[in-house]
């Protein structure tokens, strides 16, 4: 491996580590026959007062116009995404500072001296032979610089970070600038305005039934909803276009929609504690045979599928007892077409204060995606309440790639002599090639940690060890092209 390539690789590793530190602030056919087992994550306190619970659900849903529901949904986009803005992340990266005088061995060679320093978004790697730099530009680009005898010039640029952040910026600004009233207001004076003003019917106790821990909306409610909506459409068409009312056509439309809802196997349910909705269920289990019959009756206008096809989707969302925070999300999907599995998804995400876990039992989409495994992340919190580190584990299988590892970083330990500061272990298999990465660091004095980093692949082996200093960093004179990289 050429030394220049090794230095660039070291720079890339440093950038990856920086991103971790910022966080501190062939396919097989799925042939199992298992079905979804509802998470039953709701506590024993849910749904204990039917009279109160029905009132809570009705106030949340009933007598609300489509306009009100859309407005509420659009305005509820969490403000926390602002923390993902480009300038915020770049500033966090620039706050990372450390340096090390280390020894490096490549493929078992004699150890050579190497200096690595990170400050203000600039990474410097210096050996006995040359010095290379990498800089984080304001737009999030990662730029490498080398000197070929006529000053430092850009030799490589990674857009991965900036592209990701640009997408997030676009997403965030889209909702920051969104004026719900003006968007929906464009329909003022049109038939759409009448539809937006349509209010969902009030929910009564007769419209809800306890099923597997949820108050599930019954067909009697959908009947009222469909009848009311069709009446509104007929009245609007009559007023706007002089459309003559055809009672038989109206009755036929109502029957068709009722049949479609039945064929969908639709379930919408809620779990309640006190005055809060703490659980939401959305489930469809489509009777494709019924759809096929509807298709034949209506001259082939609607979807038709084979009788042994399957289309089932279940989403469960759980909140804390005071409904202040999302606690769990379960997603299940099972889709068969022409007797073959095209999608199988069984995913569970849990959030418990500063702990996050993602369990992917199955995530298979045709022949394009096949993922399974678990990810867990715990944010370590210091005495002052600030996030000071992470404790994470990952075990994933993705087609020809497997990842198994853990990462522990605790900045608070930098003031505790003899404490573990970093423990990173990553075992990967990428298209048949095995790669092992390890980084261990122990605090030997306040703000100083002794470490050893190793990278072992089938063709390369790199070992770097030394002391990492967080007390003060001096990169020396930085070339202007690096300092003002953009």
PDB file of N, CA and C in Angstrom, residues 95 176 196 221 241 272 296 311 316 338 358 363 370-371 400 475-476 479 484:
ATOM      1  N   UNK A  95     -15.500  22.114  16.804  1.00  0.00           N
ATOM      2  CA  UNK A  95     -15.227  22.191  18.233  1.00  0.00           C
ATOM      3  C   UNK A  95     -14.338  21.050  18.724  1.00  0.00           C
ATOM      4  N   UNK A 176     -40.176  25.073   7.533  1.00  0.00           N
ATOM      5  CA  UNK A 176     -40.053  26.347   8.241  1.00  0.00           C
ATOM      6  C   UNK A 176     -40.801  27.456   7.496  1.00  0.00           C
ATOM      7  N   UNK A 196     -62.513  20.237   2.407  1.00  0.00           N
ATOM      8  CA  UNK A 196     -61.606  20.501   3.522  1.00  0.00           C
ATOM      9  C   UNK A 196     -62.364  20.853   4.796  1.00  0.00           C
ATOM     10  N   UNK A 221     -69.065   3.272  12.461  1.00  0.00           N
ATOM     11  CA  UNK A 221     -68.543   4.632  12.314  1.00  0.00           C
ATOM     12  C   UNK A 221     -68.211   4.923  10.853  1.00  0.00           C
ATOM     13  N   UNK A 241     -72.043  22.352 -10.478  1.00  0.00           N
ATOM     14  CA  UNK A 241     -72.207  21.964 -11.885  1.00  0.00           C
ATOM     15  C   UNK A 241     -73.632  21.575 -12.239  1.00  0.00           C
ATOM     16  N   UNK A 272     -55.498   4.453  25.684  1.00  0.00           N
ATOM     17  CA  UNK A 272     -55.662   5.688  26.447  1.00  0.00           C
ATOM     18  C   UNK A 272     -55.268   5.483  27.904  1.00  0.00           C
ATOM     19  N   UNK A 296     -64.228  -8.091 -11.115  1.00  0.00           N
ATOM     20  CA  UNK A 296     -65.048  -8.758 -12.128  1.00  0.00           C
ATOM     21  C   UNK A 296     -66.422  -8.107 -12.239  1.00  0.00           C
ATOM     22  N   UNK A 311     -51.407  -9.112   1.304  1.00  0.00           N
ATOM     23  CA  UNK A 311     -50.980  -7.731   1.496  1.00  0.00           C
ATOM     24  C   UNK A 311     -51.412  -7.295   2.892  1.00  0.00           C
ATOM     25  N   UNK A 316     -47.701   0.124  14.765  1.00  0.00           N
ATOM     26  CA  UNK A 316     -48.066   0.430  16.145  1.00  0.00           C
ATOM     27  C   UNK A 316     -47.148   1.538  16.660  1.00  0.00           C
ATOM     28  N   UNK A 338     -48.316 -13.501  -6.709  1.00  0.00           N
ATOM     29  CA  UNK A 338     -48.182 -14.709  -7.523  1.00  0.00           C
ATOM     30  C   UNK A 338     -47.476 -15.820  -6.759  1.00  0.00           C
ATOM     31  N   UNK A 358     -32.965  -0.425  17.885  1.00  0.00           N
ATOM     32  CA  UNK A 358     -33.638  -0.786  16.642  1.00  0.00           C
ATOM     33  C   UNK A 358     -33.404  -2.270  16.400  1.00  0.00           C
ATOM     34  N   UNK A 363     -36.160  -7.316   7.021  1.00  0.00           N
ATOM     35  CA  UNK A 363     -36.420  -6.161   6.162  1.00  0.00           C
ATOM     36  C   UNK A 363     -36.018  -6.580   4.750  1.00  0.00           C
ATOM     37  N   UNK A 370     -32.113  -6.728   1.708  1.00  0.00           N
ATOM     38  CA  UNK A 370     -32.268  -7.821   2.663  1.00  0.00           C
ATOM     39  C   UNK A 370     -31.405  -7.497   3.875  1.00  0.00           C
ATOM     40  N   UNK A 371     -32.045  -6.992   4.927  1.00  0.00           N
ATOM     41  CA  UNK A 371     -31.321  -6.526   6.110  1.00  0.00           C
ATOM     42  C   UNK A 371     -31.934  -7.151   7.355  1.00  0.00           C
ATOM     43  N   UNK A 400     -24.296  -9.019   1.088  1.00  0.00           N
ATOM     44  CA  UNK A 400     -22.908  -9.471   1.155  1.00  0.00           C
ATOM     45  C   UNK A 400     -22.080  -8.671   2.144  1.00  0.00           C
ATOM     46  N   UNK A 475      -1.545  23.253  15.580  1.00  0.00           N
ATOM     47  CA  UNK A 475      -1.250  22.652  14.280  1.00  0.00           C
ATOM     48  C   UNK A 475      -0.139  23.387  13.546  1.00  0.00           C
ATOM     49  N   UNK A 476       0.385  24.485  14.130  1.00  0.00           N
ATOM     50  CA  UNK A 476       1.401  25.264  13.444  1.00  0.00           C
ATOM     51  C   UNK A 476       0.777  26.130  12.360  1.00  0.00           C
ATOM     52  N   UNK A 479      -1.497  26.179   5.768  1.00  0.00           N
ATOM     53  CA  UNK A 479      -1.507  26.773   4.418  1.00  0.00           C
ATOM     54  C   UNK A 479      -2.830  27.494   4.157  1.00  0.00           C
ATOM     55  N   UNK A 484      -8.619  28.380   4.363  1.00  0.00           N
ATOM     56  CA  UNK A 484      -9.795  29.032   3.785  1.00  0.00           C
ATOM     57  C   UNK A 484     -10.502  28.132   2.768  1.00  0.00           C
TER      58      UNK A 484
END
